[in-house]
């Protein structure tokens, strides 16, 4: 969880900060910039332990200098599976708030059923928390890191005595946005303004309470109480009427639905029967029976008459059923009418009571205004409240102005960081090109040294050197450097002046043999040198085509 990390940081120093002790200036600037910040790679930087190295400064045309600083820092980097000790900082009906160093966690209250209530957790006591699941369940808690990191944690809770063990199972870390230099003054001013606003709000609340106390002590207190009681009773009566009205509306909607369905059913049956009433069916039945008695009918006619009588009988039954449904329709219609009257009456009563409430509220307002006019103390309190409100509005404007200044400086700082990133990118590209050129130059120098070893002229140089050492002295004196070179080419050293000619002849023979084998090596070396020259020239053209690094800084300083 806590680590010591080696971190690299780019730092820009303005000309006005140059001093005889520039190293101490850089150290102070580094501490103020990184301590308390969050890096996505290293986590929350708690403290700078030591500065390891400071690079040579890269001076810009504006006089600003970029330094690369490597330093060792104590970091807090929460990893998946970590088990840490947490301290409960606050408990309320929603849950508990626990802190793990700079990390703040929120634990939902419903877990308390598992651990025995609120007495199991105490404020400002250390508890160990264990997050043991990767998904939220009905017994799970969610911890969200509020301050410099952004952690999303989900799991269930295990409690051991007064220690709550917290285990990080899933983790999301976001880099906190760095504050622009120079805005701390505005932040402090905003904090002071907020404190003043809170103080004024408390004073306003205090004076409002004094006004209420003064009004309660006035002579109109009894009348005020009576009106308030009447308003309360009317409100209760309205709520009761609304409840009854809601019941009647529900009953009406049910009856209307039944009435409409039954009405459609009756209309369909009437169209199917094709007879308006039961009397018509009885009359039709008498006519058929009379015809059957007074006239002689054939078997075919008898069957037709029998079918007609059966149909009449069936329709009579349908008409009887239809009559019962029509009776039900009449009952429903009557009840719906009664409900409409009840709803209309209750609506009128509610409207009347609301009018009475409005009238009573107006009387209460008049009574309050009358009490205010009578009391000079109330008037004085109201004047002070108005003054406090005016002061609060002025403070709001000041706070808004400070916030606008912060926004402006942050926008300027964002532009500066963008320009700095572009400069660093350009410098890294130029550095990469220079490193390639240096590598090609080193390879070329190595090939030139190798080319010297394959040059046959070195044998002529050795022969000339041997001729020069032949003098009048009887003894032969050979320099150590010449001895070394003769040993490198594999020639025996001459013992005396007479043996020098033999050594020179041996050098000529070795040269003849060496020229036969060295020609191919020299061609390869020259070809490789030519290729390296082309690469070096291309890299130099690339370097020349790169734009000069420049930072367009604002005329006014952003620090």
XYZ file of C-alpha atoms in Angstrom:
559
model
C 0.000 0.000 0.000
C 2.759 2.449 0.969
C 5.799 2.419 -1.314
C 9.025 4.335 -1.879
C 9.251 5.149 -5.584
C 11.826 6.830 -7.808
C 9.994 9.402 -9.950
C 11.041 11.729 -12.771
C 9.565 15.230 -12.940
C 9.999 18.092 -15.438
C 10.156 21.537 -13.837
C 10.214 24.961 -15.482
C 12.056 27.762 -13.681
C 11.392 31.391 -14.595
C 14.262 33.929 -14.787
C 13.116 35.839 -11.699
C 13.715 32.683 -9.597
C 17.423 32.382 -10.535
C 19.677 32.758 -7.481
C 23.055 31.667 -6.155
C 21.356 28.670 -4.462
C 19.305 27.491 -7.445
C 19.369 23.877 -6.243
C 17.461 24.782 -3.073
C 14.996 26.786 -5.178
C 14.360 23.729 -7.376
C 13.893 21.515 -4.312
C 11.328 23.894 -2.801
C 9.478 24.217 -6.118
C 9.412 20.417 -6.509
C 7.979 19.848 -3.020
C 5.219 22.435 -3.490
C 4.316 20.998 -6.908
C 4.168 17.229 -6.262
C 3.344 16.733 -2.579
C -0.371 16.066 -2.230
C -0.819 15.328 -5.944
C -1.813 12.050 -7.543
C -0.081 10.229 -10.367
C -1.818 7.492 -12.308
C 1.375 5.397 -12.267
C 2.604 5.899 -8.701
C -0.593 6.787 -6.819
C -0.873 9.483 -4.167
C 2.464 11.240 -3.520
C 2.600 11.785 0.240
C 6.086 13.227 0.732
C 9.343 13.901 -1.135
C 12.115 11.990 0.672
C 15.200 13.060 -1.281
C 16.333 14.488 -4.619
C 18.458 11.985 -6.561
C 19.631 14.071 -9.511
C 19.029 17.349 -11.329
C 19.812 17.523 -15.048
C 21.447 20.410 -16.825
C 18.889 23.074 -17.600
C 17.500 23.532 -21.106
C 17.323 27.316 -21.598
C 14.515 28.697 -23.763
C 14.669 31.917 -25.770
C 12.441 33.564 -23.156
C 14.962 32.878 -20.398
C 12.931 30.094 -18.792
C 14.832 26.881 -18.068
C 13.537 23.304 -18.079
C 15.092 20.895 -15.543
C 14.617 17.122 -15.335
C 14.592 16.078 -11.658
C 14.667 12.515 -10.331
C 13.539 12.174 -6.731
C 12.537 9.550 -4.202
C 9.050 9.855 -2.682
C 6.733 8.059 -0.284
C 3.578 7.084 -2.213
C 0.212 5.526 -1.428
C -0.800 3.160 -4.214
C -3.857 1.022 -3.421
C -3.751 -2.333 -5.201
C -6.351 -5.019 -5.681
C -6.342 -7.413 -2.727
C -4.767 -5.007 -0.196
C -5.890 -5.356 3.443
C -5.583 -2.123 5.414
C -6.479 -0.606 8.802
C -9.266 1.990 8.614
C -10.424 4.610 11.126
C -14.126 5.451 11.451
C -14.378 9.232 11.202
C -18.176 9.715 11.173
C -21.347 7.650 11.681
C -24.925 8.640 10.862
C -28.220 7.067 9.807
C -27.009 6.701 6.211
C -23.801 4.792 7.016
C -20.251 5.297 8.233
C -17.280 7.231 6.882
C -13.846 5.652 7.317
C -10.391 6.995 6.456
C -7.336 5.081 5.284
C -4.626 7.696 5.308
C -5.689 10.194 2.633
C -8.344 7.789 1.268
C -11.943 8.276 2.486
C -14.484 5.426 2.267
C -18.272 5.395 2.678
C -19.936 2.260 4.135
C -23.711 1.830 3.870
C -25.691 1.506 7.103
C -27.583 -1.692 6.223
C -24.542 -3.795 7.118
C -25.151 -2.972 10.822
C -27.754 -5.753 10.999
C -24.877 -8.180 10.613
C -22.626 -6.597 13.230
C -25.037 -5.761 16.039
C -26.023 -2.138 15.578
C -24.309 1.196 15.945
C -22.537 0.346 19.197
C -20.240 -2.005 17.277
C -18.628 1.004 15.564
C -17.307 4.010 17.426
C -16.187 7.353 16.076
C -12.428 8.096 16.047
C -11.584 4.444 16.741
C -9.523 2.258 14.461
C -11.458 -0.558 12.780
C -10.304 -3.107 10.270
C -12.552 -3.461 7.203
C -12.663 -6.431 4.843
C -14.261 -6.153 1.417
C -14.704 -9.778 0.459
C -16.861 -9.799 -2.672
C -16.498 -8.309 -6.094
C -20.210 -7.531 -6.575
C -22.790 -5.612 -4.555
C -25.421 -7.817 -2.870
C -28.097 -7.102 -0.261
C -25.373 -7.452 2.387
C -22.729 -5.538 0.476
C -21.114 -2.188 1.058
C -19.726 0.298 -1.414
C -16.659 2.354 -0.617
C -15.873 5.323 -2.795
C -12.601 7.157 -2.402
C -13.342 10.878 -2.273
C -10.016 12.693 -1.981
C -7.008 12.391 -4.165
C -7.719 8.977 -5.685
C -10.913 7.727 -7.311
C -11.531 4.187 -6.036
C -14.644 2.130 -6.694
C -14.898 -0.756 -4.217
C -17.709 -3.262 -3.766
C -17.917 -6.166 -1.291
C -19.509 -7.560 1.848
C -18.419 -6.915 5.438
C -16.792 -9.122 8.056
C -16.527 -7.677 11.575
C -14.213 -8.919 14.327
C -14.843 -7.176 17.690
C -14.103 -3.470 17.177
C -11.864 -4.039 14.168
C -13.225 -3.758 10.659
C -10.856 -5.212 8.040
C -10.960 -3.537 4.629
C -9.751 -5.459 1.576
C -9.608 -3.721 -1.804
C -11.058 -5.997 -4.475
C -11.629 -3.705 -7.436
C -9.834 -0.444 -7.970
C -10.014 2.437 -10.388
C -7.449 5.201 -10.047
C -7.661 8.533 -11.776
C -5.019 11.203 -11.795
C -6.118 14.299 -9.957
C -5.900 17.458 -11.969
C -2.978 19.622 -10.854
C -3.795 23.036 -9.510
C -2.446 25.979 -11.454
C 0.263 27.951 -9.633
C -0.899 31.239 -8.194
C -4.512 30.250 -7.380
C -3.928 29.346 -3.745
C -4.496 32.990 -2.822
C -7.905 32.910 -4.520
C -8.800 29.584 -2.864
C -7.949 31.022 0.555
C -10.028 34.108 -0.248
C -12.989 31.900 -1.244
C -12.684 29.962 2.028
C -12.732 33.211 3.999
C -15.748 34.426 2.005
C -17.585 31.141 2.628
C -16.911 31.451 6.349
C -18.295 34.991 6.318
C -21.380 33.860 4.375
C -22.014 31.030 6.854
C -21.612 33.441 9.745
C -24.100 35.868 8.182
C -26.571 33.038 7.540
C -26.378 32.083 11.196
C -26.959 35.708 12.221
C -29.974 35.965 9.890
C -31.441 32.770 11.354
C -30.799 34.106 14.843
C -32.615 37.383 14.162
C -35.532 35.591 12.515
C -35.863 33.559 15.688
C -35.823 36.764 17.722
C -38.603 38.194 15.529
C -40.714 35.089 16.114
C -40.112 35.316 19.852
C -41.045 38.985 19.849
C -44.245 38.293 17.913
C -45.174 35.483 20.284
C -44.800 37.870 23.180
C -47.093 40.447 21.563
C -50.773 41.000 22.484
C -51.975 39.320 19.309
C -50.550 35.973 20.398
C -53.944 34.496 21.386
C -55.561 35.552 18.123
C -52.579 34.209 16.219
C -52.906 30.849 17.966
C -56.655 30.704 17.319
C -56.187 31.366 13.605
C -53.456 28.762 13.327
C -55.616 26.160 15.103
C -58.526 26.948 12.764
C -56.275 26.601 9.730
C -54.987 23.271 11.055
C -58.538 21.965 11.607
C -59.594 23.039 8.127
C -56.552 21.307 6.652
C -57.450 18.091 8.456
C -61.055 18.389 7.243
C -59.859 18.896 3.663
C -57.620 15.824 3.901
C -60.591 13.778 5.177
C -62.818 15.028 2.343
C -60.110 14.250 -0.191
C -59.834 10.708 1.164
C -63.622 10.191 0.847
C -63.587 11.799 -2.591
C -60.807 9.440 -3.674
C -62.900 6.458 -2.477
C -65.946 7.710 -4.405
C -63.845 8.265 -7.536
C -62.510 4.720 -7.357
C -66.047 3.325 -6.936
C -67.320 5.473 -9.799
C -64.579 4.348 -12.188
C -65.382 0.701 -11.356
C -69.142 1.171 -11.861
C -68.691 3.147 -15.088
C -66.541 0.391 -16.544
C -69.174 -2.222 -15.586
C -72.017 -0.030 -16.924
C -70.343 0.499 -20.316
C -69.585 -3.191 -20.737
C -73.106 -4.281 -19.769
C -74.656 -1.650 -22.023
C -72.749 -2.888 -25.065
C -73.744 -6.464 -24.224
C -77.459 -5.557 -23.974
C -77.392 -3.647 -27.273
C -75.833 -6.635 -29.027
C -78.437 -9.034 -27.677
C -81.285 -6.739 -28.726
C -79.990 -6.636 -32.277
C -79.720 -10.416 -32.292
C -83.314 -11.057 -30.975
C -85.001 -8.544 -33.356
C -88.033 -8.097 -30.987
C -88.638 -5.016 -28.991
C -90.541 -6.641 -26.027
C -91.966 -9.805 -24.509
C -95.547 -8.809 -25.513
C -94.658 -8.990 -29.171
C -93.384 -12.546 -28.739
C -96.555 -13.637 -26.896
C -98.724 -12.111 -29.629
C -96.726 -13.934 -32.285
C -97.069 -17.215 -30.357
C -100.887 -16.831 -30.108
C -101.170 -16.223 -33.842
C -99.235 -19.397 -34.637
C -101.307 -21.507 -32.204
C -104.560 -20.117 -33.590
C -103.495 -20.907 -37.138
C -102.626 -24.428 -36.023
C -106.115 -24.934 -34.503
C -108.368 -23.447 -37.202
C -106.649 -24.710 -40.322
C -105.529 -28.039 -41.586
C -101.776 -28.230 -42.053
C -99.533 -30.652 -43.819
C -96.685 -32.468 -42.018
C -94.207 -30.060 -43.607
C -96.165 -27.034 -42.360
C -96.476 -28.654 -38.952
C -92.705 -28.982 -38.701
C -92.240 -25.338 -39.710
C -94.772 -24.187 -37.108
C -93.009 -26.297 -34.446
C -89.664 -24.706 -35.321
C -91.236 -21.252 -35.148
C -92.652 -21.984 -31.688
C -89.252 -23.258 -30.490
C -87.579 -20.090 -31.737
C -90.196 -17.930 -30.012
C -89.621 -19.829 -26.762
C -85.873 -19.335 -27.002
C -86.279 -15.615 -27.679
C -88.626 -15.332 -24.689
C -85.876 -16.762 -22.454
C -83.349 -14.352 -23.979
C -85.697 -11.443 -23.399
C -86.148 -12.450 -19.773
C -82.346 -12.513 -19.313
C -82.128 -9.215 -21.124
C -84.640 -7.740 -18.723
C -82.493 -8.679 -15.709
C -79.468 -7.004 -17.337
C -81.489 -3.886 -18.060
C -82.520 -3.810 -14.405
C -78.818 -3.993 -13.443
C -78.104 -1.116 -15.834
C -80.750 0.996 -14.136
C -79.250 0.247 -10.720
C -75.745 1.149 -11.940
C -76.990 4.343 -13.562
C -78.719 5.386 -10.349
C -75.597 4.705 -8.240
C -73.349 6.597 -10.674
C -75.680 9.574 -10.449
C -75.528 9.438 -6.641
C -71.702 9.307 -6.757
C -71.616 12.295 -9.095
C -73.702 14.262 -6.619
C -71.430 13.201 -3.747
C -68.304 14.180 -5.710
C -69.810 17.517 -6.634
C -70.790 18.173 -3.034
C -67.344 17.201 -1.670
C -65.640 19.409 -4.278
C -67.786 22.363 -3.252
C -67.014 21.723 0.418
C -63.263 21.533 -0.300
C -63.405 24.776 -2.283
C -65.272 26.514 0.520
C -62.789 25.305 3.138
C -59.870 26.430 0.966
C -61.409 29.857 0.679
C -61.736 29.953 4.461
C -58.077 28.927 4.818
C -56.995 31.671 2.409
C -59.040 34.177 4.362
C -57.541 32.998 7.673
C -54.022 33.155 6.240
C -54.664 36.702 5.103
C -55.922 37.553 8.594
C -52.793 35.949 10.042
C -50.559 37.949 7.709
C -52.390 41.144 8.613
C -51.987 40.267 12.265
C -48.257 39.676 11.819
C -47.841 42.940 9.914
C -49.829 44.713 12.575
C -47.559 43.266 15.258
C -44.500 44.341 13.299
C -45.773 47.868 12.969
C -46.414 48.023 16.668
C -42.955 46.731 17.676
C -39.890 48.887 17.057
C -37.724 45.921 18.039
C -39.104 43.839 15.160
C -38.484 46.681 12.725
C -34.890 46.971 13.960
C -34.383 43.222 13.579
C -35.735 43.310 10.020
C -33.378 46.145 9.106
C -30.440 44.146 10.386
C -31.584 41.115 8.401
C -31.762 43.228 5.237
C -28.247 44.542 5.904
C -26.965 41.002 6.384
C -28.615 39.889 3.127
C -27.055 42.793 1.250
C -23.642 41.925 2.683
C -24.186 38.289 1.663
C -24.978 39.337 -1.905
C -21.766 41.379 -2.001
C -19.838 38.363 -0.728
C -21.442 36.191 -3.400
C -20.218 38.628 -6.051
C -16.715 38.625 -4.566
C -16.670 34.831 -4.495
C -17.812 34.696 -8.109
C -15.019 37.107 -9.086
C -12.434 34.944 -7.281
C -13.775 31.837 -9.024
C -13.530 33.591 -12.398
C -9.897 34.463 -11.638
C -9.205 30.815 -10.827
C -10.789 29.749 -14.124
C -8.676 32.259 -16.060
C -5.445 31.162 -14.404
C -6.268 27.495 -14.880
C -6.969 28.082 -18.573
C -3.655 29.941 -18.897
C -1.884 27.156 -17.015
C -3.441 24.518 -19.281
C -2.131 26.388 -22.322
C 1.279 26.623 -20.690
C 1.323 22.875 -19.900
C 0.325 22.105 -23.467
C 3.139 24.310 -24.793
C 5.579 22.713 -22.349
C 4.544 19.229 -23.477
C 5.099 20.228 -27.099
C 8.562 21.598 -26.234
C 9.494 18.430 -24.390
C 8.267 16.316 -27.299
C 10.333 18.373 -29.744
C 13.391 18.143 -27.498
C 13.013 14.387 -27.170
C 12.800 14.075 -30.961
C 15.890 16.261 -31.414
C 17.712 14.271 -28.766
C 16.834 10.994 -30.503
C 18.158 12.341 -33.835
C 21.388 13.548 -32.190
C 21.869 10.172 -30.535
C 21.493 8.435 -33.907
C 24.024 10.833 -35.481
C 26.480 10.167 -32.635
C 26.019 6.415 -33.017
C 26.680 6.647 -36.767
C 29.800 8.797 -36.104
C 31.124 6.236 -33.637
C 30.598 3.459 -36.176
C 32.347 5.556 -38.852
C 35.374 6.234 -36.610
C 35.645 2.552 -35.806
C 35.632 1.757 -39.539
C 38.320 4.402 -40.157
C 40.523 2.774 -37.507
C 39.911 -0.589 -39.100
C 40.747 0.907 -42.511
C 44.107 2.070 -41.144
C 44.944 -1.491 -40.130
C 44.342 -2.714 -43.697
C 46.465 0.057 -45.342
C 49.663 -1.431 -47.006
C 51.501 1.874 -46.578
C 52.161 0.993 -42.946
C 54.864 -1.447 -44.108
C 56.606 1.366 -46.019
C 56.442 3.512 -42.910
C 58.092 0.737 -40.881
C 60.838 0.321 -43.486
C 61.576 4.052 -43.468
C 61.681 4.022 -39.677
C 64.231 1.162 -39.717
C 66.426 3.025 -42.210
C 66.390 6.091 -39.980
C 67.732 4.228 -36.938
C 70.825 2.998 -38.811
C 73.602 5.392 -37.711
C 77.279 5.490 -36.925
C 76.881 3.823 -33.552
C 77.892 0.215 -33.380
C 74.927 -0.745 -31.214
C 71.401 -0.778 -32.742
C 68.844 1.244 -30.731
C 65.167 0.587 -31.668
C 62.350 2.698 -30.069
C 59.736 0.808 -28.084
C 56.891 2.054 -30.335
C 58.684 0.642 -33.380
C 59.276 -2.657 -31.601
C 55.548 -2.875 -30.847
C 54.541 -2.185 -34.467
C 57.045 -4.753 -35.822
C 55.657 -7.367 -33.464
C 52.098 -6.556 -34.654
C 52.979 -7.316 -38.307
C 54.909 -10.474 -37.343
C 58.460 -9.408 -38.255
C 61.521 -10.449 -36.225
C 63.512 -7.632 -34.694
C 66.954 -6.968 -36.279
C 69.902 -7.960 -34.054
C 72.367 -5.487 -35.539
C 72.732 -2.970 -38.346
C 73.515 -5.672 -40.892
C 70.261 -7.457 -40.042
C 68.192 -4.307 -40.751
C 68.288 -4.897 -44.521
C 66.932 -8.412 -44.014
C 64.120 -7.030 -41.873
C 63.268 -4.423 -44.531
C 63.193 -7.150 -47.187
C 60.871 -9.231 -44.988
C 58.559 -6.215 -44.664
C 58.426 -5.905 -48.477
C 57.491 -9.563 -48.863
C 54.781 -9.293 -46.181
C 53.457 -6.135 -47.879
C 53.170 -7.959 -51.205
C 51.181 -10.774 -49.611
C 49.091 -8.337 -47.526
C 48.045 -6.299 -50.587
C 46.499 -9.390 -52.160
C 44.113 -9.956 -49.182
C 43.574 -6.382 -47.947
C 41.978 -5.057 -51.146
C 38.618 -6.781 -50.572
C 38.448 -5.669 -46.930
C 39.197 -2.069 -47.874
C 36.384 -2.053 -50.452
C 33.882 -3.314 -47.858
C 35.040 -0.749 -45.312
C 34.834 2.111 -47.821
C 31.344 1.019 -48.868
C 30.155 0.907 -45.244
C 31.731 4.310 -44.574
C 29.869 5.746 -47.583
C 26.576 4.311 -46.311
C 27.185 5.825 -42.880
C 28.013 9.201 -44.456
C 24.664 9.122 -46.287
C 22.792 8.230 -43.084
C 24.554 10.985 -41.141
C 23.723 13.514 -43.845
C 20.059 12.450 -43.863
C 19.820 12.716 -40.083
C 21.407 16.172 -40.173
C 18.838 17.293 -42.738
C 16.069 15.928 -40.496
C 17.579 17.818 -37.557
C 17.752 21.054 -39.553
C 14.135 20.671 -40.708
C 12.878 20.413 -37.116
C 11.420 23.661 -35.722
C 13.265 25.450 -32.982
C 11.751 24.735 -29.590
C 9.860 27.708 -28.288
C 7.324 28.458 -25.558
C 4.959 31.346 -26.222
C 4.435 32.456 -22.634
C 2.045 35.185 -21.614
C 3.472 38.591 -20.878
C 2.016 38.537 -17.378
C 3.444 35.780 -15.149
C 1.193 32.852 -14.283
C 3.037 32.040 -11.061
